Amino acid sequence: MQNISTTFDPWEAYLDQTEFGRLVLSNVEVTTTKLCNMRCEHCAVGYMLDQKEEPEVPLDLLISRLDEIEHLRAFSITGGEPMLSMKSVRNYVVPLLRYAKERGARTQINSNLTLPLSRYHLITPYLDVLHISHNWGTDADFLEGGFAMMDRKPSESARLKMLQTMKDNARALTAEGVIVSAETMLNKRTIPHLKEIHEEIVALGCQRHEVHPMYPADFASALESASLPDTRQAIHDLLDVRDENVWMLFGTLPFYACSDLPEDRALLKRLHEAKNVTVRNDPDGRSRLNTNIFDGQIIVTDFGDELGTLGTLYDTSFQDAYETWTNSSLNATLSCHCPAVKCLGPNALVKQAYYPNVNFRERVAEPF
């Protein structure tokens, strides 16, 4: 199988455009838990987290729905913390990752990586990417921000132990060849510390640093989003100090090559020309749909979803849900394609946040 790299990102929606000449459903993400041992201030699913859970969707039903997808290139599991409950790990996480791997799909799990290393070894045979959040410029940021929404916080020593476990696990897993991709959200809290955050991610051995602007969803609604000028400058500043030997992936950027602003195009040109830098077209709503093992709703994004349900696993195939979304009036305002720069336009959150009155289908990008 082709190695995941800056030239092959299985979660890049444009791969479908290249292979099939159109967008197809090739990517699914499943929420397998509402449990988490943290309550991060930036969490985009925080209000769905709970102290207990009762999965309702049988594994066989979920797999039968996945079987119906003709082109499954990428598969992800998220939460909550998917590795917290061993029952869930045994009954859903491992079987789903094994299934996807056996189908030839690339696999990813989102974890805070604070649990015993032995637990992660249960999934590494079936795992391509272990995705973590890293928004911690200092240990204090982790102690405070990682538990900001928790009423009864663990002791400071317990929280510091979790931070150290995350670091030790990252080093161990990357040494074993697992791709650990650390994501940093750009907001007013993280921007002053981007250099330190990047240096820490490199020191942990992470092969990729993901950078995404923060959009106000769920717990993250309490944080102050960065303005477009501040976000633009933060990316320039990060490019100035980054380790060029580490892959840096930018996602859900609110800047487009069809912009009338020369500073937007200048930034995108720099990103396009930078060593080991990629800009991902967001897969949600283009090549990916999301679901969960609780009520089986099929939705466009796994967080802050204001777009409604497209059906449930009990009564709707993923393909039918995808066609419903593709034919929706909202998607009609988002779905655009500029081959010159391989851009598929904004996702729903970006458009609603920054470009509510812009018709991207009326704009055309020029090559860099």
mmCIF file of C-alpha atoms in Angstrom:
data_model
loop_
_atom_site.group_PDB
_atom_site.id
_atom_site.type_symbol
_atom_site.label_atom_id
_atom_site.label_comp_id
_atom_site.label_asym_id
_atom_site.label_seq_id
_atom_site.Cartn_x
_atom_site.Cartn_y
_atom_site.Cartn_z
ATOM 1 C CA MET A 1 0.000 0.000 0.000
ATOM 2 C CA GLN A 2 1.118 3.545 -0.717
ATOM 3 C CA ASN A 3 2.715 5.267 2.248
ATOM 4 C CA ILE A 4 0.837 8.164 3.810
ATOM 5 C CA SER A 5 2.841 11.306 3.074
ATOM 6 C CA THR A 6 2.596 14.860 1.803
ATOM 7 C CA THR A 7 1.891 13.407 -1.641
ATOM 8 C CA PHE A 8 -0.744 10.925 -0.437
ATOM 9 C CA ASP A 9 -3.200 11.960 2.267
ATOM 10 C CA PRO A 10 -6.101 9.461 2.262
ATOM 11 C CA TRP A 11 -8.362 12.005 3.995
ATOM 12 C CA GLU A 12 -7.899 14.525 1.160
ATOM 13 C CA ALA A 13 -11.209 14.778 -0.684
ATOM 14 C CA TYR A 14 -9.533 15.862 -3.913
ATOM 15 C CA LEU A 15 -8.249 12.317 -4.409
ATOM 16 C CA ASP A 16 -11.774 11.371 -5.473
ATOM 17 C CA GLN A 17 -11.845 14.196 -7.987
ATOM 18 C CA THR A 18 -8.576 12.920 -9.425
ATOM 19 C CA GLU A 19 -9.551 9.247 -9.484
ATOM 20 C CA PHE A 20 -13.219 9.429 -10.452
ATOM 21 C CA GLY A 21 -13.590 12.884 -11.984
ATOM 22 C CA ARG A 22 -16.142 13.741 -9.291
ATOM 23 C CA LEU A 23 -16.617 13.625 -5.548
ATOM 24 C CA VAL A 24 -17.760 10.309 -4.082
ATOM 25 C CA LEU A 25 -18.418 8.941 -0.615
ATOM 26 C CA SER A 26 -15.048 7.431 0.284
ATOM 27 C CA ASN A 27 -14.646 8.361 3.935
ATOM 28 C CA VAL A 28 -16.644 7.614 7.100
ATOM 29 C CA GLU A 29 -16.126 8.677 10.715
ATOM 30 C CA VAL A 30 -17.812 6.891 13.619
ATOM 31 C CA THR A 31 -18.298 8.231 17.137
ATOM 32 C CA THR A 32 -17.955 5.232 19.445
ATOM 33 C CA THR A 33 -18.113 6.841 22.886
ATOM 34 C CA LYS A 34 -19.533 9.689 24.943
ATOM 35 C CA LEU A 35 -17.011 9.055 27.711
ATOM 36 C CA CYS A 36 -13.846 11.088 28.254
ATOM 37 C CA ASN A 37 -11.353 11.503 31.080
ATOM 38 C CA MET A 38 -10.811 15.150 30.130
ATOM 39 C CA ARG A 39 -13.033 18.161 29.464
ATOM 40 C CA CYS A 40 -10.971 20.404 27.193
ATOM 41 C CA GLU A 41 -12.014 24.001 26.763
ATOM 42 C CA HIS A 42 -11.692 23.648 22.981
ATOM 43 C CA CYS A 43 -13.775 20.447 22.730
ATOM 44 C CA ALA A 44 -16.203 20.627 19.827
ATOM 45 C CA VAL A 45 -18.369 17.771 21.144
ATOM 46 C CA GLY A 46 -18.196 18.594 24.837
ATOM 47 C CA TYR A 47 -21.922 18.890 25.515
ATOM 48 C CA MET A 48 -22.550 15.362 24.253
ATOM 49 C CA LEU A 49 -20.065 13.883 26.744
ATOM 50 C CA ASP A 50 -21.576 11.849 29.566
ATOM 51 C CA GLN A 51 -20.666 9.690 32.566
ATOM 52 C CA LYS A 52 -22.297 6.589 31.111
ATOM 53 C CA GLU A 53 -23.469 5.329 27.767
ATOM 54 C CA GLU A 54 -25.615 2.639 26.257
ATOM 55 C CA PRO A 55 -24.650 1.761 22.690
ATOM 56 C CA GLU A 56 -27.692 0.788 20.651
ATOM 57 C CA VAL A 57 -26.467 0.195 17.104
ATOM 58 C CA PRO A 58 -25.413 -3.429 16.619
ATOM 59 C CA LEU A 59 -21.923 -3.824 15.202
ATOM 60 C CA ASP A 60 -23.276 -6.064 12.442
ATOM 61 C CA LEU A 61 -25.666 -3.354 11.279
ATOM 62 C CA LEU A 62 -22.927 -0.736 11.142
ATOM 63 C CA ILE A 63 -20.615 -3.054 9.223
ATOM 64 C CA SER A 64 -23.399 -3.976 6.801
ATOM 65 C CA ARG A 65 -23.882 -0.275 6.070
ATOM 66 C CA LEU A 66 -20.139 0.143 5.538
ATOM 67 C CA ASP A 67 -20.237 -2.859 3.184
ATOM 68 C CA GLU A 68 -22.628 -0.892 0.973
ATOM 69 C CA ILE A 69 -20.033 1.849 0.337
ATOM 70 C CA GLU A 70 -18.310 1.094 -2.954
ATOM 71 C CA HIS A 71 -15.216 3.231 -2.453
ATOM 72 C CA LEU A 72 -14.100 3.268 1.199
ATOM 73 C CA ARG A 73 -10.650 4.851 1.224
ATOM 74 C CA ALA A 74 -10.482 6.274 4.764
ATOM 75 C CA PHE A 75 -12.125 5.387 8.059
ATOM 76 C CA SER A 76 -11.929 7.212 11.406
ATOM 77 C CA ILE A 77 -13.071 6.650 14.971
ATOM 78 C CA THR A 78 -13.679 9.502 17.374
ATOM 79 C CA GLY A 79 -15.380 10.314 20.678
ATOM 80 C CA GLY A 80 -15.144 11.303 23.525
ATOM 81 C CA GLU A 81 -12.080 9.227 24.286
ATOM 82 C CA PRO A 82 -12.505 6.022 22.241
ATOM 83 C CA MET A 83 -9.898 4.097 24.256
ATOM 84 C CA LEU A 84 -11.357 4.810 27.718
ATOM 85 C CA SER A 85 -13.850 1.943 27.981
ATOM 86 C CA MET A 86 -12.313 -1.481 27.420
ATOM 87 C CA LYS A 87 -15.782 -2.853 26.668
ATOM 88 C CA SER A 88 -16.146 -0.342 23.840
ATOM 89 C CA VAL A 89 -12.597 -1.031 22.656
ATOM 90 C CA ARG A 90 -13.317 -4.771 22.439
ATOM 91 C CA ASN A 91 -16.844 -4.548 21.018
ATOM 92 C CA TYR A 92 -16.520 -1.659 18.584
ATOM 93 C CA VAL A 93 -13.121 -0.010 18.222
ATOM 94 C CA VAL A 94 -10.976 -3.047 17.431
ATOM 95 C CA PRO A 95 -13.555 -4.784 15.210
ATOM 96 C CA LEU A 96 -14.239 -1.617 13.209
ATOM 97 C CA LEU A 97 -10.569 -0.802 12.690
ATOM 98 C CA ARG A 98 -9.879 -4.423 11.731
ATOM 99 C CA TYR A 99 -12.787 -4.377 9.279
ATOM 100 C CA ALA A 100 -11.630 -1.151 7.635
ATOM 101 C CA LYS A 101 -8.040 -2.352 7.414
ATOM 102 C CA GLU A 102 -9.090 -5.634 5.826
ATOM 103 C CA ARG A 103 -11.064 -3.655 3.237
ATOM 104 C CA GLY A 104 -7.938 -1.732 2.332
ATOM 105 C CA ALA A 105 -9.105 1.553 3.893
ATOM 106 C CA ARG A 106 -6.690 3.781 5.803
ATOM 107 C CA THR A 107 -7.580 4.131 9.464
ATOM 108 C CA GLN A 108 -7.385 6.853 12.102
ATOM 109 C CA ILE A 109 -8.449 7.214 15.712
ATOM 110 C CA ASN A 110 -8.753 10.433 17.701
ATOM 111 C CA SER A 111 -7.382 10.016 21.229
ATOM 112 C CA ASN A 112 -5.910 12.165 23.985
ATOM 113 C CA LEU A 113 -3.253 9.444 24.398
ATOM 114 C CA THR A 114 -3.352 9.615 28.210
ATOM 115 C CA LEU A 115 -4.135 5.933 28.828
ATOM 116 C CA PRO A 116 -1.715 3.009 29.350
ATOM 117 C CA LEU A 117 0.399 2.231 26.292
ATOM 118 C CA SER A 118 -0.729 -1.412 26.351
ATOM 119 C CA ARG A 119 -4.225 -0.278 25.491
ATOM 120 C CA TYR A 120 -3.047 1.354 22.262
ATOM 121 C CA HIS A 121 -1.182 -1.792 21.289
ATOM 122 C CA LEU A 122 -4.600 -3.443 20.911
ATOM 123 C CA ILE A 123 -5.294 -1.223 17.893
ATOM 124 C CA THR A 124 -1.896 -0.447 16.355
ATOM 125 C CA PRO A 125 -1.973 -3.538 14.091
ATOM 126 C CA TYR A 126 -4.992 -1.974 12.354
ATOM 127 C CA LEU A 127 -4.097 1.700 12.681
ATOM 128 C CA ASP A 128 -2.472 4.135 10.252
ATOM 129 C CA VAL A 129 -2.832 7.474 12.075
ATOM 130 C CA LEU A 130 -3.253 8.264 15.764
ATOM 131 C CA HIS A 131 -4.622 11.802 15.943
ATOM 132 C CA ILE A 132 -4.168 13.872 19.104
ATOM 133 C CA SER A 133 -4.935 17.447 20.084
ATOM 134 C CA HIS A 134 -1.984 19.536 21.218
ATOM 135 C CA ASN A 135 -2.938 23.061 22.232
ATOM 136 C CA TRP A 136 -0.617 23.271 25.188
ATOM 137 C CA GLY A 137 2.002 26.004 25.098
ATOM 138 C CA THR A 138 2.842 25.248 28.731
ATOM 139 C CA ASP A 139 2.073 22.540 31.275
ATOM 140 C CA ALA A 140 -0.269 25.023 32.920
ATOM 141 C CA ASP A 141 -2.272 25.249 29.706
ATOM 142 C CA PHE A 142 -2.864 21.493 29.877
ATOM 143 C CA LEU A 143 -3.704 21.577 33.582
ATOM 144 C CA GLU A 144 -6.218 24.364 33.073
ATOM 145 C CA GLY A 145 -7.439 24.114 29.487
ATOM 146 C CA GLY A 146 -7.566 20.319 29.382
ATOM 147 C CA PHE A 147 -10.001 20.182 32.301
ATOM 148 C CA ALA A 148 -11.609 23.611 32.046
ATOM 149 C CA MET A 149 -15.150 22.256 31.700
ATOM 150 C CA MET A 150 -14.862 19.614 34.452
ATOM 151 C CA ASP A 151 -16.629 20.331 37.735
ATOM 152 C CA ARG A 152 -14.533 17.924 39.846
ATOM 153 C CA LYS A 153 -11.039 17.968 38.443
ATOM 154 C CA PRO A 154 -8.391 15.344 39.196
ATOM 155 C CA SER A 155 -5.605 16.537 41.456
ATOM 156 C CA GLU A 156 -2.824 18.575 39.894
ATOM 157 C CA SER A 157 -0.424 15.650 40.274
ATOM 158 C CA ALA A 158 -2.879 13.312 38.532
ATOM 159 C CA ARG A 159 -3.292 15.756 35.662
ATOM 160 C CA LEU A 160 0.472 16.151 35.328
ATOM 161 C CA LYS A 161 0.786 12.359 35.226
ATOM 162 C CA MET A 162 -1.723 12.264 32.361
ATOM 163 C CA LEU A 163 0.313 14.870 30.478
ATOM 164 C CA GLN A 164 3.489 12.854 30.971
ATOM 165 C CA THR A 165 1.729 9.672 29.836
ATOM 166 C CA MET A 166 0.625 11.437 26.665
ATOM 167 C CA LYS A 167 4.195 12.489 25.955
ATOM 168 C CA ASP A 168 5.658 9.059 26.731
ATOM 169 C CA ASN A 169 3.037 7.314 24.583
ATOM 170 C CA ALA A 170 3.639 9.652 21.657
ATOM 171 C CA ARG A 171 7.361 8.956 21.743
ATOM 172 C CA ALA A 172 6.825 5.205 22.051
ATOM 173 C CA LEU A 173 4.250 4.908 19.288
ATOM 174 C CA THR A 174 6.129 7.053 16.799
ATOM 175 C CA ALA A 175 9.238 4.951 17.490
ATOM 176 C CA GLU A 176 7.122 1.906 16.596
ATOM 177 C CA GLY A 177 6.181 3.471 13.262
ATOM 178 C CA VAL A 178 2.669 4.678 14.096
ATOM 179 C CA ILE A 179 1.942 8.093 12.576
ATOM 180 C CA VAL A 180 1.036 10.395 15.465
ATOM 181 C CA SER A 181 -0.537 13.546 14.071
ATOM 182 C CA ALA A 182 -0.834 16.395 16.574
ATOM 183 C CA GLU A 183 -3.455 19.040 15.871
ATOM 184 C CA THR A 184 -3.301 22.612 17.132
ATOM 185 C CA MET A 185 -6.308 24.906 16.950
ATOM 186 C CA LEU A 186 -5.668 28.545 16.169
ATOM 187 C CA ASN A 187 -7.419 30.792 18.675
ATOM 188 C CA LYS A 188 -6.583 33.681 20.971
ATOM 189 C CA ARG A 189 -5.155 31.280 23.581
ATOM 190 C CA THR A 190 -2.849 29.255 21.345
ATOM 191 C CA ILE A 191 -1.553 31.859 18.886
ATOM 192 C CA PRO A 192 0.952 33.433 21.337
ATOM 193 C CA HIS A 193 2.451 29.971 21.990
ATOM 194 C CA LEU A 194 2.598 28.432 18.506
ATOM 195 C CA LYS A 195 6.389 28.274 18.412
ATOM 196 C CA GLU A 196 6.568 26.411 21.737
ATOM 197 C CA ILE A 197 3.700 24.098 20.771
ATOM 198 C CA HIS A 198 5.366 23.211 17.477
ATOM 199 C CA GLU A 199 8.724 22.578 19.149
ATOM 200 C CA GLU A 200 7.063 20.272 21.687
ATOM 201 C CA ILE A 201 5.283 18.337 18.921
ATOM 202 C CA VAL A 202 8.577 17.878 17.078
ATOM 203 C CA ALA A 203 10.314 16.785 20.303
ATOM 204 C CA LEU A 204 7.634 14.134 20.858
ATOM 205 C CA GLY A 205 8.533 12.608 17.503
ATOM 206 C CA CYS A 206 5.165 13.371 15.893
ATOM 207 C CA GLN A 207 5.490 12.953 12.151
ATOM 208 C CA ARG A 208 2.814 15.549 11.415
ATOM 209 C CA HIS A 209 1.610 18.827 12.913
ATOM 210 C CA GLU A 210 -1.939 19.703 11.915
ATOM 211 C CA VAL A 211 -3.077 23.307 12.195
ATOM 212 C CA HIS A 212 -6.749 24.276 12.050
ATOM 213 C CA PRO A 213 -8.470 27.561 12.881
ATOM 214 C CA MET A 214 -10.949 27.140 15.721
ATOM 215 C CA TYR A 215 -14.598 27.506 14.874
ATOM 216 C CA PRO A 216 -17.135 28.211 17.626
ATOM 217 C CA ALA A 217 -18.830 24.902 18.353
ATOM 218 C CA ASP A 218 -19.863 23.367 21.686
ATOM 219 C CA PHE A 219 -17.296 24.031 24.474
ATOM 220 C CA ALA A 220 -15.196 25.972 21.967
ATOM 221 C CA SER A 221 -17.959 28.563 21.751
ATOM 222 C CA ALA A 222 -16.638 29.955 25.039
ATOM 223 C CA LEU A 223 -13.234 30.702 23.502
ATOM 224 C CA GLU A 224 -12.410 33.737 21.420
ATOM 225 C CA SER A 225 -11.901 32.921 17.761
ATOM 226 C CA ALA A 226 -9.042 34.620 15.988
ATOM 227 C CA SER A 227 -9.864 37.197 13.335
ATOM 228 C CA LEU A 228 -8.955 36.536 9.717
ATOM 229 C CA PRO A 229 -5.985 38.950 9.855
ATOM 230 C CA ASP A 230 -4.731 37.389 13.111
ATOM 231 C CA THR A 231 -5.129 33.884 11.701
ATOM 232 C CA ARG A 232 -3.290 34.851 8.536
ATOM 233 C CA GLN A 233 -0.408 36.390 10.486
ATOM 234 C CA ALA A 234 -0.225 33.417 12.867
ATOM 235 C CA ILE A 235 0.242 31.045 9.930
ATOM 236 C CA HIS A 236 3.021 33.223 8.517
ATOM 237 C CA ASP A 237 4.697 33.338 11.914
ATOM 238 C CA LEU A 238 4.451 29.570 12.306
ATOM 239 C CA LEU A 239 5.934 29.000 8.864
ATOM 240 C CA ASP A 240 8.842 31.241 9.861
ATOM 241 C CA VAL A 241 9.848 29.081 12.826
ATOM 242 C CA ARG A 242 8.698 25.544 11.981
ATOM 243 C CA ASP A 243 10.911 22.511 11.497
ATOM 244 C CA GLU A 244 10.786 21.946 7.739
ATOM 245 C CA ASN A 245 11.524 18.248 8.188
ATOM 246 C CA VAL A 246 8.121 17.702 9.815
ATOM 247 C CA TRP A 247 4.965 17.520 7.724
ATOM 248 C CA MET A 248 2.663 20.428 8.491
ATOM 249 C CA LEU A 249 -0.945 20.015 7.406
ATOM 250 C CA PHE A 250 -3.348 22.958 7.364
ATOM 251 C CA GLY A 251 -7.072 22.237 7.332
ATOM 252 C CA THR A 252 -10.372 24.136 7.204
ATOM 253 C CA LEU A 253 -8.494 27.314 6.286
ATOM 254 C CA PRO A 254 -10.765 30.324 5.686
ATOM 255 C CA PHE A 255 -8.582 31.573 2.822
ATOM 256 C CA TYR A 256 -9.158 30.832 -0.836
ATOM 257 C CA ALA A 257 -7.330 31.405 -4.090
ATOM 258 C CA CYS A 258 -10.451 33.046 -5.533
ATOM 259 C CA SER A 259 -10.186 35.824 -2.933
ATOM 260 C CA ASP A 260 -9.984 39.460 -4.021
ATOM 261 C CA LEU A 261 -7.484 40.084 -1.232
ATOM 262 C CA PRO A 262 -3.845 39.875 -2.352
ATOM 263 C CA GLU A 263 -2.776 38.940 1.191
ATOM 264 C CA ASP A 264 -4.936 35.800 1.010
ATOM 265 C CA ARG A 265 -3.395 34.722 -2.261
ATOM 266 C CA ALA A 266 0.108 35.548 -0.996
ATOM 267 C CA LEU A 267 -0.401 33.273 2.016
ATOM 268 C CA LEU A 268 -1.762 30.440 -0.097
ATOM 269 C CA LYS A 269 1.098 30.800 -2.553
ATOM 270 C CA ARG A 270 3.570 30.540 0.325
ATOM 271 C CA LEU A 271 1.826 27.435 1.645
ATOM 272 C CA HIS A 272 1.793 25.929 -1.846
ATOM 273 C CA GLU A 273 5.540 26.434 -2.256
ATOM 274 C CA ALA A 274 6.662 25.531 1.288
ATOM 275 C CA LYS A 275 8.546 22.299 1.932
ATOM 276 C CA ASN A 276 6.527 19.515 3.588
ATOM 277 C CA VAL A 277 3.356 21.615 3.803
ATOM 278 C CA THR A 278 -0.094 20.563 2.591
ATOM 279 C CA VAL A 279 -3.492 22.259 2.673
ATOM 280 C CA ARG A 280 -6.319 19.749 2.979
ATOM 281 C CA ASN A 281 -9.737 20.193 1.430
ATOM 282 C CA ASP A 282 -12.034 19.405 4.328
ATOM 283 C CA PRO A 283 -13.571 15.951 3.777
ATOM 284 C CA ASP A 284 -16.809 16.589 5.701
ATOM 285 C CA GLY A 285 -19.631 16.896 3.213
ATOM 286 C CA ARG A 286 -17.359 16.248 0.271
ATOM 287 C CA SER A 287 -16.047 12.722 0.686
ATOM 288 C CA ARG A 288 -17.054 12.006 4.294
ATOM 289 C CA LEU A 289 -20.137 11.440 6.399
ATOM 290 C CA ASN A 290 -20.306 10.829 10.153
ATOM 291 C CA THR A 291 -22.380 8.543 12.346
ATOM 292 C CA ASN A 292 -22.442 7.147 15.882
ATOM 293 C CA ILE A 293 -23.203 3.888 17.690
ATOM 294 C CA PHE A 294 -25.913 5.385 19.940
ATOM 295 C CA ASP A 295 -28.809 6.497 17.750
ATOM 296 C CA GLY A 296 -27.142 5.851 14.403
ATOM 297 C CA GLN A 297 -27.835 9.295 12.987
ATOM 298 C CA ILE A 298 -25.922 10.076 9.807
ATOM 299 C CA ILE A 299 -24.678 13.658 9.720
ATOM 300 C CA VAL A 300 -22.274 15.826 7.762
ATOM 301 C CA THR A 301 -19.878 16.804 10.550
ATOM 302 C CA ASP A 302 -19.141 15.086 13.838
ATOM 303 C CA PHE A 303 -19.258 18.337 15.807
ATOM 304 C CA GLY A 304 -21.337 21.500 16.016
ATOM 305 C CA ASP A 305 -23.745 19.925 13.585
ATOM 306 C CA GLU A 306 -26.432 22.404 12.666
ATOM 307 C CA LEU A 307 -27.240 20.774 9.351
ATOM 308 C CA GLY A 308 -29.654 18.178 10.669
ATOM 309 C CA THR A 309 -29.726 14.449 10.225
ATOM 310 C CA LEU A 310 -29.620 12.715 6.854
ATOM 311 C CA GLY A 311 -31.297 9.609 8.236
ATOM 312 C CA THR A 312 -30.190 6.813 10.530
ATOM 313 C CA LEU A 313 -28.315 3.559 10.035
ATOM 314 C CA TYR A 314 -31.603 1.754 10.669
ATOM 315 C CA ASP A 315 -33.396 3.219 7.660
ATOM 316 C CA THR A 316 -30.812 4.885 5.400
ATOM 317 C CA SER A 317 -27.720 3.760 3.533
ATOM 318 C CA PHE A 318 -24.637 5.947 3.638
ATOM 319 C CA GLN A 319 -24.921 6.407 -0.116
ATOM 320 C CA ASP A 320 -28.539 7.586 0.080
ATOM 321 C CA ALA A 321 -27.581 9.998 2.865
ATOM 322 C CA TYR A 322 -24.677 11.277 0.786
ATOM 323 C CA GLU A 323 -26.957 11.909 -2.190
ATOM 324 C CA THR A 324 -29.449 13.723 0.042
ATOM 325 C CA TRP A 325 -26.682 16.027 1.237
ATOM 326 C CA THR A 326 -25.211 16.453 -2.249
ATOM 327 C CA ASN A 327 -28.598 17.581 -3.572
ATOM 328 C CA SER A 328 -29.364 19.915 -0.653
ATOM 329 C CA SER A 329 -29.722 23.670 -1.066
ATOM 330 C CA LEU A 330 -26.987 24.305 1.504
ATOM 331 C CA ASN A 331 -24.491 22.115 -0.324
ATOM 332 C CA ALA A 332 -25.334 24.023 -3.499
ATOM 333 C CA THR A 333 -23.860 27.146 -1.897
ATOM 334 C CA LEU A 334 -20.670 25.298 -0.916
ATOM 335 C CA SER A 335 -19.969 22.812 -3.656
ATOM 336 C CA CYS A 336 -17.490 24.361 -6.048
ATOM 337 C CA HIS A 337 -14.318 23.253 -7.785
ATOM 338 C CA CYS A 338 -11.352 25.234 -9.099
ATOM 339 C CA PRO A 339 -9.065 22.739 -10.891
ATOM 340 C CA ALA A 340 -6.312 25.340 -11.284
ATOM 341 C CA VAL A 341 -5.583 25.197 -7.546
ATOM 342 C CA LYS A 342 -7.287 21.884 -6.659
ATOM 343 C CA CYS A 343 -9.687 23.671 -4.325
ATOM 344 C CA LEU A 344 -13.135 22.370 -3.393
ATOM 345 C CA GLY A 345 -14.284 25.525 -1.615
ATOM 346 C CA PRO A 346 -15.346 26.085 2.012
ATOM 347 C CA ASN A 347 -17.104 23.722 4.346
ATOM 348 C CA ALA A 348 -20.351 24.750 6.024
ATOM 349 C CA LEU A 349 -18.760 26.011 9.270
ATOM 350 C CA VAL A 350 -16.247 28.221 7.450
ATOM 351 C CA LYS A 351 -18.844 29.716 5.158
ATOM 352 C CA GLN A 352 -21.253 30.424 7.994
ATOM 353 C CA ALA A 353 -18.506 31.975 10.134
ATOM 354 C CA TYR A 354 -16.798 34.188 7.565
ATOM 355 C CA TYR A 355 -18.584 34.187 4.209
ATOM 356 C CA PRO A 356 -22.352 33.940 4.810
ATOM 357 C CA ASN A 357 -23.233 36.090 1.793
ATOM 358 C CA VAL A 358 -20.595 34.884 -0.657
ATOM 359 C CA ASN A 359 -21.522 32.651 -3.577
ATOM 360 C CA PHE A 360 -18.313 30.733 -4.194
ATOM 361 C CA ARG A 361 -19.667 29.378 -7.460
ATOM 362 C CA GLU A 362 -19.396 32.872 -8.903
ATOM 363 C CA ARG A 363 -15.683 33.123 -8.098
ATOM 364 C CA VAL A 364 -12.773 31.655 -10.019
ATOM 365 C CA ALA A 365 -9.263 31.016 -8.786
ATOM 366 C CA GLU A 366 -6.134 31.634 -10.794
ATOM 367 C CA PRO A 367 -3.067 29.382 -10.547
ATOM 368 C CA PHE A 368 -0.411 30.420 -8.035
#
